[in-house]
Short mmCIF file of N, CA and C in Angstrom, two decimals:
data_model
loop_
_atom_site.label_atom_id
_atom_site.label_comp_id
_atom_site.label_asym_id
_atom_site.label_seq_id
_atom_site.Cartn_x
_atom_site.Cartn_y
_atom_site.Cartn_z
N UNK A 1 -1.91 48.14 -1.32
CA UNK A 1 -1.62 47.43 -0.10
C UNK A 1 -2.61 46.28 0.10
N UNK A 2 -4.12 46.65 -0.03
CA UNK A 2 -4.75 45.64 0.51
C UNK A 2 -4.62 44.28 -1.31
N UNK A 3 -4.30 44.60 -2.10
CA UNK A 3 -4.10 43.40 -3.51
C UNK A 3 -2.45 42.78 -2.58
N UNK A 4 -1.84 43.31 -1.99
CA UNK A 4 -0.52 42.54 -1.68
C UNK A 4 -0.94 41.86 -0.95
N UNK A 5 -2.17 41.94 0.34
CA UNK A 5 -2.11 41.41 1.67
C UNK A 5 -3.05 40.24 0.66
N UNK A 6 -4.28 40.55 0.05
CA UNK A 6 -4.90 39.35 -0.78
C UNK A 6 -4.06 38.35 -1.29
N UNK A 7 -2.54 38.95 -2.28
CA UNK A 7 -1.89 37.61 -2.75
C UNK A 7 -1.35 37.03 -1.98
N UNK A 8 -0.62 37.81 -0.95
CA UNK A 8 -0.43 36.70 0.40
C UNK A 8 -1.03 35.96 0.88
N UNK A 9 -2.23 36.43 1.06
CA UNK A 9 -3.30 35.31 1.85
C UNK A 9 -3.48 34.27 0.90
N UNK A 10 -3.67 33.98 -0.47
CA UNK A 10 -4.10 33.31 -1.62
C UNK A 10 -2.64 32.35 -1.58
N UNK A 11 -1.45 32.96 -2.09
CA UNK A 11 0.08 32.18 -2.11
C UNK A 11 -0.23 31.53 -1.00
N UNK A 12 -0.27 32.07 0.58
CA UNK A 12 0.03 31.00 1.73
C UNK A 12 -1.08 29.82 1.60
N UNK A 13 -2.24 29.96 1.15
CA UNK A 13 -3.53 29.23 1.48
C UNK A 13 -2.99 27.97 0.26
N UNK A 14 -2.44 28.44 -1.01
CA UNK A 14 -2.25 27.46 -1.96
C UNK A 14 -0.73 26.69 -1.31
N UNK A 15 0.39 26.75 -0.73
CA UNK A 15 1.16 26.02 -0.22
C UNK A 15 0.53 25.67 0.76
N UNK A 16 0.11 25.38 1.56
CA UNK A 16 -0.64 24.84 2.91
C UNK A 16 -1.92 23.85 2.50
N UNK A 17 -2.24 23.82 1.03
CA UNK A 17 -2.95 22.63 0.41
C UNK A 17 -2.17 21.18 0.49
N UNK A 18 -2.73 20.26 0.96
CA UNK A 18 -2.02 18.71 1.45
C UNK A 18 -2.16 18.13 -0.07
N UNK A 19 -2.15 17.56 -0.90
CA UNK A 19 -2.24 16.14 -1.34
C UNK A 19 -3.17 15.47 -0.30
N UNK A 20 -4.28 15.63 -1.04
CA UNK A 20 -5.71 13.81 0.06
C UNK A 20 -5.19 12.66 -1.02
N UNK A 21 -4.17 11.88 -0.90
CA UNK A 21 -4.13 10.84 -1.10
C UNK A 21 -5.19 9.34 -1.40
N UNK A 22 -5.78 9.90 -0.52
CA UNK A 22 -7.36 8.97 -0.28
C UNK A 22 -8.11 9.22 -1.23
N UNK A 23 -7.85 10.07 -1.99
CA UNK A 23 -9.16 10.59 -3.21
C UNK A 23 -8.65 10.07 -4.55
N UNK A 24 -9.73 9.31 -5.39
CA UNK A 24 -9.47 8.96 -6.39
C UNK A 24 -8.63 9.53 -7.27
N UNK A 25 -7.66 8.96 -8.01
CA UNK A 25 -7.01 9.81 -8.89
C UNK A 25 -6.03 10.54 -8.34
N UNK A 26 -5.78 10.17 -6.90
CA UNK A 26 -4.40 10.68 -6.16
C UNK A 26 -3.33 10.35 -6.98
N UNK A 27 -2.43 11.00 -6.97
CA UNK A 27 -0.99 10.36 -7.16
C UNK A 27 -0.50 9.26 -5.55
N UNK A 28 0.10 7.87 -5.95
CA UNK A 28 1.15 7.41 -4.87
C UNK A 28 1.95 8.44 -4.38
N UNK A 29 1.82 8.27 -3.00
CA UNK A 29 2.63 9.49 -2.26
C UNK A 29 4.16 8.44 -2.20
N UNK A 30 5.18 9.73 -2.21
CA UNK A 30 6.34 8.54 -2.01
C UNK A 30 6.53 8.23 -0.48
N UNK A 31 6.99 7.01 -0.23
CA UNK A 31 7.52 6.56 0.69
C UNK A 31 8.73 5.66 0.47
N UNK A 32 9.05 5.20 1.54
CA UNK A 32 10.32 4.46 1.57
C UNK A 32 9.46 2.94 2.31
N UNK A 33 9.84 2.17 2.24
CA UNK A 33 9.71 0.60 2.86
C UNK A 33 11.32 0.07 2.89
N UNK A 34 11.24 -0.39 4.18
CA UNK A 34 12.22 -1.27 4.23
C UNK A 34 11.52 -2.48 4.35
N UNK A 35 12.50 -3.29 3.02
CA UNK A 35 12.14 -4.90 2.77
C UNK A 35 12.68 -5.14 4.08
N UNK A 36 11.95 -7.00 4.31
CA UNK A 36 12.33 -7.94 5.01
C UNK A 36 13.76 -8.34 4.75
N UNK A 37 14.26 -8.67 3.69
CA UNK A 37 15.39 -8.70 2.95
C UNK A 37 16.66 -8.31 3.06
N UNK A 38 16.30 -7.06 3.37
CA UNK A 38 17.69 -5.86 3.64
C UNK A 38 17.51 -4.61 2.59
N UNK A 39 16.88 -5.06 1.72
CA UNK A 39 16.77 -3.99 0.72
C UNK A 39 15.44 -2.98 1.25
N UNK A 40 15.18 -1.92 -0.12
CA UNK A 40 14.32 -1.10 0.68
C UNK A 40 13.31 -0.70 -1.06
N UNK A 41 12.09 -0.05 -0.72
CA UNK A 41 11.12 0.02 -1.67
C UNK A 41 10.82 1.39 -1.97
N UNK A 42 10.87 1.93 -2.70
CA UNK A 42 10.53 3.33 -2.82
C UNK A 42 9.85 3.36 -4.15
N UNK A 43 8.80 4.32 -4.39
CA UNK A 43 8.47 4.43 -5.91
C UNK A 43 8.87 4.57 -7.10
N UNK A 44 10.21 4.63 -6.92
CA UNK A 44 10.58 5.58 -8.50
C UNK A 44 11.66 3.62 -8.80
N UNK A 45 11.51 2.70 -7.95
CA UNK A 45 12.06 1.20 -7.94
C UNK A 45 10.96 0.56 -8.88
N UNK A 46 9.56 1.10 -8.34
CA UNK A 46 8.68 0.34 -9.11
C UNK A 46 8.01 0.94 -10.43
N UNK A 47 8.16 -0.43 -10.80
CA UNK A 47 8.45 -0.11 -12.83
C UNK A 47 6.90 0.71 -13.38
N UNK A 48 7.37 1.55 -13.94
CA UNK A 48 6.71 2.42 -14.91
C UNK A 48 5.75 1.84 -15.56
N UNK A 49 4.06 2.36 -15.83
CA UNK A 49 3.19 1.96 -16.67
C UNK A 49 2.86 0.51 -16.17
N UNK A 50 3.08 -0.09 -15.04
CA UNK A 50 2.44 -0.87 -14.41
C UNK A 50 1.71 -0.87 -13.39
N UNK A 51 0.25 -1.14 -13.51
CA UNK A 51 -0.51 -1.04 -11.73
C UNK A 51 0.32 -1.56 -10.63
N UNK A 52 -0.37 -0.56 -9.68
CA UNK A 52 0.77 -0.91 -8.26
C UNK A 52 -0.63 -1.43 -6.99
N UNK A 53 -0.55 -2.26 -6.28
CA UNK A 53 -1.28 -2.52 -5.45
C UNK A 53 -0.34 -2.34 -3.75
N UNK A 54 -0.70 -2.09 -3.06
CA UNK A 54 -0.23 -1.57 -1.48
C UNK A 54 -1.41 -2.50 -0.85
N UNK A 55 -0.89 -3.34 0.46
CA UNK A 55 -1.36 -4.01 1.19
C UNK A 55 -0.94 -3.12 2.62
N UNK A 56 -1.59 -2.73 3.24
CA UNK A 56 -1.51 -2.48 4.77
C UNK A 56 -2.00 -3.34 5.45
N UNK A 57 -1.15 -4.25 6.82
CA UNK A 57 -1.24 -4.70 7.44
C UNK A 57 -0.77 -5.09 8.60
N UNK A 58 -0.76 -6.07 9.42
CA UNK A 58 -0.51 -6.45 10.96
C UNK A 58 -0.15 -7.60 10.77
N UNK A 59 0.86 -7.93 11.17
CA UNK A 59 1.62 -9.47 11.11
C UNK A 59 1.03 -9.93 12.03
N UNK A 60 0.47 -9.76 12.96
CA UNK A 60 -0.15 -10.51 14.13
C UNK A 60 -1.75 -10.34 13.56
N UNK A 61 -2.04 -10.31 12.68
CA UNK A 61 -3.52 -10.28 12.09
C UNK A 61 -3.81 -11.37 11.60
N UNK A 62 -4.75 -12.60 12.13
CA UNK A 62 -5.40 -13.37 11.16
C UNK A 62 -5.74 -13.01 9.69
N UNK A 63 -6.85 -12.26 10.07
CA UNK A 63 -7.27 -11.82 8.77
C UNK A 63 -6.45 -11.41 7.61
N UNK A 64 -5.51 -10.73 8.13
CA UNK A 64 -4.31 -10.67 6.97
C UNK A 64 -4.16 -11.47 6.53
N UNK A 65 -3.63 -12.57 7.37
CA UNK A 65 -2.62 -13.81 6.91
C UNK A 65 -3.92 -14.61 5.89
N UNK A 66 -5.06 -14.65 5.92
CA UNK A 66 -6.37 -15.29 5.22
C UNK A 66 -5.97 -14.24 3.58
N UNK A 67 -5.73 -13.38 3.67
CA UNK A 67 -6.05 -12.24 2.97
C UNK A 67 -4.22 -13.01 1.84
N UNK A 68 -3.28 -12.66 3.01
CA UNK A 68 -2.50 -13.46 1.78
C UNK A 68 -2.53 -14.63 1.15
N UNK A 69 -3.59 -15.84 1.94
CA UNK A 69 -3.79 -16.80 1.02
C UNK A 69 -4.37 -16.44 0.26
N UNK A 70 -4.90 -15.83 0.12
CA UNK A 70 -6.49 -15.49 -1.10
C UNK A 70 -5.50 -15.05 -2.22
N UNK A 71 -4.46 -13.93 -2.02
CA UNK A 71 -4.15 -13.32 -3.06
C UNK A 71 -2.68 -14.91 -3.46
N UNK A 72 -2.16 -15.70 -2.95
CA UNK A 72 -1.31 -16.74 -3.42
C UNK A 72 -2.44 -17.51 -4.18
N UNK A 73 -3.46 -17.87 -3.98
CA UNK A 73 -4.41 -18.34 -4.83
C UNK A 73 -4.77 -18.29 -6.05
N UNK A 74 -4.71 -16.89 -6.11
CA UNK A 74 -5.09 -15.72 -7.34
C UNK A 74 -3.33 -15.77 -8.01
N UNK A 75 -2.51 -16.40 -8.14
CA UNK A 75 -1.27 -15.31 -8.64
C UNK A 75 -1.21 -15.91 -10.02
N UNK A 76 -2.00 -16.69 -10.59
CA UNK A 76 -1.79 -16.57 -12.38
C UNK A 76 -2.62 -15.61 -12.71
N UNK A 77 -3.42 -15.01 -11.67
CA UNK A 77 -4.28 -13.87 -12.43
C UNK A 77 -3.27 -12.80 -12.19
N UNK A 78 -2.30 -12.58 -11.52
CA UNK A 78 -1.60 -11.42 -11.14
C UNK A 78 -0.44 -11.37 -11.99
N UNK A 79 -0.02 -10.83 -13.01
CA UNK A 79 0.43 -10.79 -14.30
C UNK A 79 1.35 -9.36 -14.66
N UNK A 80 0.32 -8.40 -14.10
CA UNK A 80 1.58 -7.18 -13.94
C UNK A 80 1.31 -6.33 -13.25
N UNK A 81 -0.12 -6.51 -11.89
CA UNK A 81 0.36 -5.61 -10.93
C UNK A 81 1.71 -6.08 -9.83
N UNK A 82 2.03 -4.93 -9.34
CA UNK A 82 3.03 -4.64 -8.93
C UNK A 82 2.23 -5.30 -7.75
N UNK A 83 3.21 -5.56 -6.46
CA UNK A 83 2.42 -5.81 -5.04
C UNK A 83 3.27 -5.04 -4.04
N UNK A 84 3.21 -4.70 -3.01
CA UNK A 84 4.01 -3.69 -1.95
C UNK A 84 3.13 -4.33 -0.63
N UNK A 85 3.36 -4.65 0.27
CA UNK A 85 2.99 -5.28 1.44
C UNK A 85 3.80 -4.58 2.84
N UNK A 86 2.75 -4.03 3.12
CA UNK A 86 3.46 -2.59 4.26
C UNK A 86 2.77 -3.02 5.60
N UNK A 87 3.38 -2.80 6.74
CA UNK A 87 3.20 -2.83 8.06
C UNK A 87 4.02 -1.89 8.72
N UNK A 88 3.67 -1.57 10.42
CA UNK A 88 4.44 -0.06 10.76
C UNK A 88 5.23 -1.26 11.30
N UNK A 89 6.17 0.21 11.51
CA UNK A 89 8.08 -0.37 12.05
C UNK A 89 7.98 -1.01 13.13
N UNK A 90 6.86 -0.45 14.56
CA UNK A 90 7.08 -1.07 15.32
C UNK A 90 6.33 -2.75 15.19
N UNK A 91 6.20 -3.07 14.05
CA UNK A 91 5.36 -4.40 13.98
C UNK A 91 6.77 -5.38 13.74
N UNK A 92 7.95 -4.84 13.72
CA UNK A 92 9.02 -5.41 12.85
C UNK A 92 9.48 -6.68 13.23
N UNK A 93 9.29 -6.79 14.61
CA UNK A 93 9.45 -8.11 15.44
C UNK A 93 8.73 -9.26 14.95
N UNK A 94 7.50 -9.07 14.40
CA UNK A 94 6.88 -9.85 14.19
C UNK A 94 6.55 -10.31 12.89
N UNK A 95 6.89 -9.54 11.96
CA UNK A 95 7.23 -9.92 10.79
C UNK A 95 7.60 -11.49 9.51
N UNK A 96 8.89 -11.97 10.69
CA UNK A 96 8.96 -12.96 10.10
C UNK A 96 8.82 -14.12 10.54
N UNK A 97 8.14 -14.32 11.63
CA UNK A 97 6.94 -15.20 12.19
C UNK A 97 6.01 -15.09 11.25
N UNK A 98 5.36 -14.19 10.77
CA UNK A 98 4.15 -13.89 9.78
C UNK A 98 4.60 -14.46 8.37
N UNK A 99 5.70 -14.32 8.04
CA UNK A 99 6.38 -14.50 6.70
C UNK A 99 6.32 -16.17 6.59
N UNK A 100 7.10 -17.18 7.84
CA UNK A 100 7.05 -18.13 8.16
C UNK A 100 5.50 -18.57 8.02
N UNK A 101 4.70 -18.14 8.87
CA UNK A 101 3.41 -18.46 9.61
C UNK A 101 2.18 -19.15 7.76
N UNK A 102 2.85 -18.28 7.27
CA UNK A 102 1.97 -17.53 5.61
C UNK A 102 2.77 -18.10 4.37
N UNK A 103 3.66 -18.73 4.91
CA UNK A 103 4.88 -19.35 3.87
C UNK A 103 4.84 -18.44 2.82
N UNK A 104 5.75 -16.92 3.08
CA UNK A 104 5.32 -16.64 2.19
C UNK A 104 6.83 -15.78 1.61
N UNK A 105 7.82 -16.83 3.10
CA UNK A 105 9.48 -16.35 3.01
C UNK A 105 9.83 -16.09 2.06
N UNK A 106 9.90 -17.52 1.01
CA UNK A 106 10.89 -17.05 -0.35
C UNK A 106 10.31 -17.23 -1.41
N UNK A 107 9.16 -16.81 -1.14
CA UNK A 107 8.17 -16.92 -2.70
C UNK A 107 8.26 -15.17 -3.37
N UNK A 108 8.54 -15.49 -4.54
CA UNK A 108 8.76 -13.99 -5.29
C UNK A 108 7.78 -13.19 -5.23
N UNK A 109 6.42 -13.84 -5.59
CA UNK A 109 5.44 -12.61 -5.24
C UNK A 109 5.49 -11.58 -4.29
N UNK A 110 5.68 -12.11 -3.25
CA UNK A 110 5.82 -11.35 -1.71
C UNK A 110 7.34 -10.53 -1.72
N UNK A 111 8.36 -10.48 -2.41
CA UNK A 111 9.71 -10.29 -2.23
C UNK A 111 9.30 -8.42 -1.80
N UNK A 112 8.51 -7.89 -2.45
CA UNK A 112 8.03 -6.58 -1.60
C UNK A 112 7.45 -6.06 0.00
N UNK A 113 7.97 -7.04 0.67
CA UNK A 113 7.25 -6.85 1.92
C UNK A 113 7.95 -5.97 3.16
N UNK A 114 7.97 -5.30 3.34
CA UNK A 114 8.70 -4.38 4.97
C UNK A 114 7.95 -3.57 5.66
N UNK A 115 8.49 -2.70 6.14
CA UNK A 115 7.78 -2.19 6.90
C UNK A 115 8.34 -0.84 7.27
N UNK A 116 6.97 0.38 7.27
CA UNK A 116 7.35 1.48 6.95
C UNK A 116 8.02 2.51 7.72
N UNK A 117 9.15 3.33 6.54
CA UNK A 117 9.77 4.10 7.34
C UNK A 117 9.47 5.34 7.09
N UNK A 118 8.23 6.06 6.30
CA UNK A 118 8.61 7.01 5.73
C UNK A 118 6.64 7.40 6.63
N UNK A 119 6.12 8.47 5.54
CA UNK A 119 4.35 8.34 6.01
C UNK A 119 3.86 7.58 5.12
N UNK A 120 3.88 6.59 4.43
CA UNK A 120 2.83 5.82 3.37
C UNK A 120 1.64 5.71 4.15
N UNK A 121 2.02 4.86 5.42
CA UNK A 121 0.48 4.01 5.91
C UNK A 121 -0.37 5.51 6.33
N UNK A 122 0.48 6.57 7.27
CA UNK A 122 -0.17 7.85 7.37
C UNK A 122 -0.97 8.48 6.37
N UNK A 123 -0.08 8.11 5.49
CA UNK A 123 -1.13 9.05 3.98
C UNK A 123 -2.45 8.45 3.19
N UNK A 124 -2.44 6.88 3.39
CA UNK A 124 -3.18 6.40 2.45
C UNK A 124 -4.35 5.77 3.44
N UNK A 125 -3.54 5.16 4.87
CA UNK A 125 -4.56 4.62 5.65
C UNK A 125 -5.69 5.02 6.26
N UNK A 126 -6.80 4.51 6.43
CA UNK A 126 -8.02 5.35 6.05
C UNK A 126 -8.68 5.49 7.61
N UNK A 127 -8.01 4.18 8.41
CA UNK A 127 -7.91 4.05 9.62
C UNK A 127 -9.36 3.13 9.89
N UNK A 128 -10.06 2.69 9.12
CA UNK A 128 -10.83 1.10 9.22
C UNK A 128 -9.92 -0.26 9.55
N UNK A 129 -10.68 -1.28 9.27
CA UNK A 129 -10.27 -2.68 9.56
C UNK A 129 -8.96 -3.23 8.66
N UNK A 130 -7.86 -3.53 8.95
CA UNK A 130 -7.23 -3.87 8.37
C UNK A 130 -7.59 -5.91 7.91
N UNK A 131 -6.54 -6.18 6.50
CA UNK A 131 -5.82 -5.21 5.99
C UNK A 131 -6.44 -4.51 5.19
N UNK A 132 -5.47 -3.25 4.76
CA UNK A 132 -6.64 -2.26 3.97
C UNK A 132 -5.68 -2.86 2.24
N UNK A 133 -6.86 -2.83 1.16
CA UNK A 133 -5.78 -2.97 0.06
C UNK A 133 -6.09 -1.90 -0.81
N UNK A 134 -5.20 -1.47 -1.15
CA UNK A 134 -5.27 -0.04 -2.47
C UNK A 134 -4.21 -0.22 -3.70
N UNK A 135 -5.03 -0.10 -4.35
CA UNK A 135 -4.61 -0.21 -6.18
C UNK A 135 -4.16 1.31 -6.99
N UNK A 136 -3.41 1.18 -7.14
CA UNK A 136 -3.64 2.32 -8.31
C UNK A 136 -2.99 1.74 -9.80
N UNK A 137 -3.41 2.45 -10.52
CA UNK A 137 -3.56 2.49 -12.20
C UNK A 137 -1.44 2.49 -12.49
N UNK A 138 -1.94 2.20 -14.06
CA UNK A 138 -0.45 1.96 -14.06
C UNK A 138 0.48 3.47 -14.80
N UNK A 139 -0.52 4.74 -14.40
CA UNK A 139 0.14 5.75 -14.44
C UNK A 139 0.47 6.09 -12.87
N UNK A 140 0.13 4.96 -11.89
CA UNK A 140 0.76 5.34 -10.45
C UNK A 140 -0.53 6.19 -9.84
N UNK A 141 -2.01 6.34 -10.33
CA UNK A 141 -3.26 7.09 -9.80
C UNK A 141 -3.99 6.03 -9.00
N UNK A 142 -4.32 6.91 -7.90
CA UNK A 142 -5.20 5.83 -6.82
C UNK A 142 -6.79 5.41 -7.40
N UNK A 143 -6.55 3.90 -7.81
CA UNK A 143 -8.15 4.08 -8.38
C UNK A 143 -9.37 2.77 -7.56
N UNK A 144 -8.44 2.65 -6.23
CA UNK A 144 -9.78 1.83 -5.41
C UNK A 144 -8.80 1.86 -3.93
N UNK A 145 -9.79 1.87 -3.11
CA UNK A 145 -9.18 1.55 -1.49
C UNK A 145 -10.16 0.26 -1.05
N UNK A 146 -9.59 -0.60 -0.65
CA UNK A 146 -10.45 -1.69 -0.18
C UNK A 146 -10.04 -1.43 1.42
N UNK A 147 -10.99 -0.83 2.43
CA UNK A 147 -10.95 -0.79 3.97
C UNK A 147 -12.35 -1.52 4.39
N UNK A 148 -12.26 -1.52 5.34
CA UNK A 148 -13.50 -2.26 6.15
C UNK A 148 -13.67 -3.40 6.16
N UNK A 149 -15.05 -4.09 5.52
CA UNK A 149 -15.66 -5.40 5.22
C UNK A 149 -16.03 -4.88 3.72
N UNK A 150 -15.09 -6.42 2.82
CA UNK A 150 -14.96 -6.89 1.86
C UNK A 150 -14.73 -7.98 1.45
N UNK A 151 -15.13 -8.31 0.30
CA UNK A 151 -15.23 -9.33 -0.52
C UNK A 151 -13.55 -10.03 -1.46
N UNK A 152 -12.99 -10.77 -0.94
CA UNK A 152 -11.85 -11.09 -1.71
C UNK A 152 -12.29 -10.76 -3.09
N UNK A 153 -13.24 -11.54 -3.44
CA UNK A 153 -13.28 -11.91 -5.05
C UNK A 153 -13.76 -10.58 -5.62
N UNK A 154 -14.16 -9.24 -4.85
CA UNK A 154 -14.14 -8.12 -5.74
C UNK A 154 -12.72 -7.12 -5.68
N UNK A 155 -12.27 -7.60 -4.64
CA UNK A 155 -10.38 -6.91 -4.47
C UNK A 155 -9.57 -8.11 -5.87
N UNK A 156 -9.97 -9.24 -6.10
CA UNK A 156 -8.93 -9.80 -7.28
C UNK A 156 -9.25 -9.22 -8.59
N UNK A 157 -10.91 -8.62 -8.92
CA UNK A 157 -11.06 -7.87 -9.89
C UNK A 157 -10.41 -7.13 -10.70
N UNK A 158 -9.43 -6.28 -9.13
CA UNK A 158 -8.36 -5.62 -9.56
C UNK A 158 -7.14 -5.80 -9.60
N UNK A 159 -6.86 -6.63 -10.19
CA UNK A 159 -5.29 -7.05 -10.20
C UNK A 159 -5.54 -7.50 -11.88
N UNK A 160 -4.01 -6.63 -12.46
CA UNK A 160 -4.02 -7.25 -14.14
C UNK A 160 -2.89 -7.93 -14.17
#
């Protein structure tokens, strides 16, 4: 009796383990994005054995909008990460004022941009200064979070 009540306690304690996303070497949690577009973003869309980079942000954010010049600056260095550019749903209004604002409507780089419907920003956001940027490897593993105060030119490091 008391080895049954132990594997119970052990089985329930191991399903009730989360995924920390935030920890190096996470797997991308899936989510869904709905593009600006009409279309929508989910992981298993973005191509295999390529780094993936996730932008969290605020369309009504300066600093963002600085943050997407930096990375339009950088885009012959950006070669085969992936880019995903996420904001929450209720930001949706404001969106393509930001898109306009950032000229950044019909330029292909950006063609990943919406805003989330699923938990992405819940899972990964660290809840510092936006925007936050996170990379992972091109087996889809989390291998940097850029939150707080940072340096553009050590966030382009990571982009292949």
């Amino acid at each position: 009796m008391l080895l049954l009540l132990a594997l119970t306690v052990s089985i329930s304690a191991v399903a009730q383990q989360k995924t920390d996303y935030q920890k190096k070497g996470a797997p991308m949690p899936n989510f869904y994005v709905s593009r600006m577009d009409g279309g929508y973003i989910i992981p298993s869309l973005l191509k295999k054995n390529k780094p993936v980079m996730i932008m969290i942000f605020s369309p009504q954010c300066e600093h963002c909008a600085y943050i997407i010049d930096s990375i339009k600056a950088v885009r012959n260095d950006i070669k085969n990460t992936q880019l995903v550019f996420v904001a929450e749903e209720r930001n949706k209004e404001y969106m393509n004022g930001f898109m306009e604002t950032t000229k950044i409507k019909d330029d292909a780089l950006f063609k990943n941009i919406g805003t989330n419907k699923g938990e992405l920003i819940y899972a990964i956001y660290t809840n510092k200064i936006l925007p936050q940027i996170t990379f992972y490897d091109a087996s889809h593993k989390l291998v940097k979070i850029f939150d707080g105060n940072y340096h553009f030119a050590d966030v382009k490091n990571y982009f292949k």
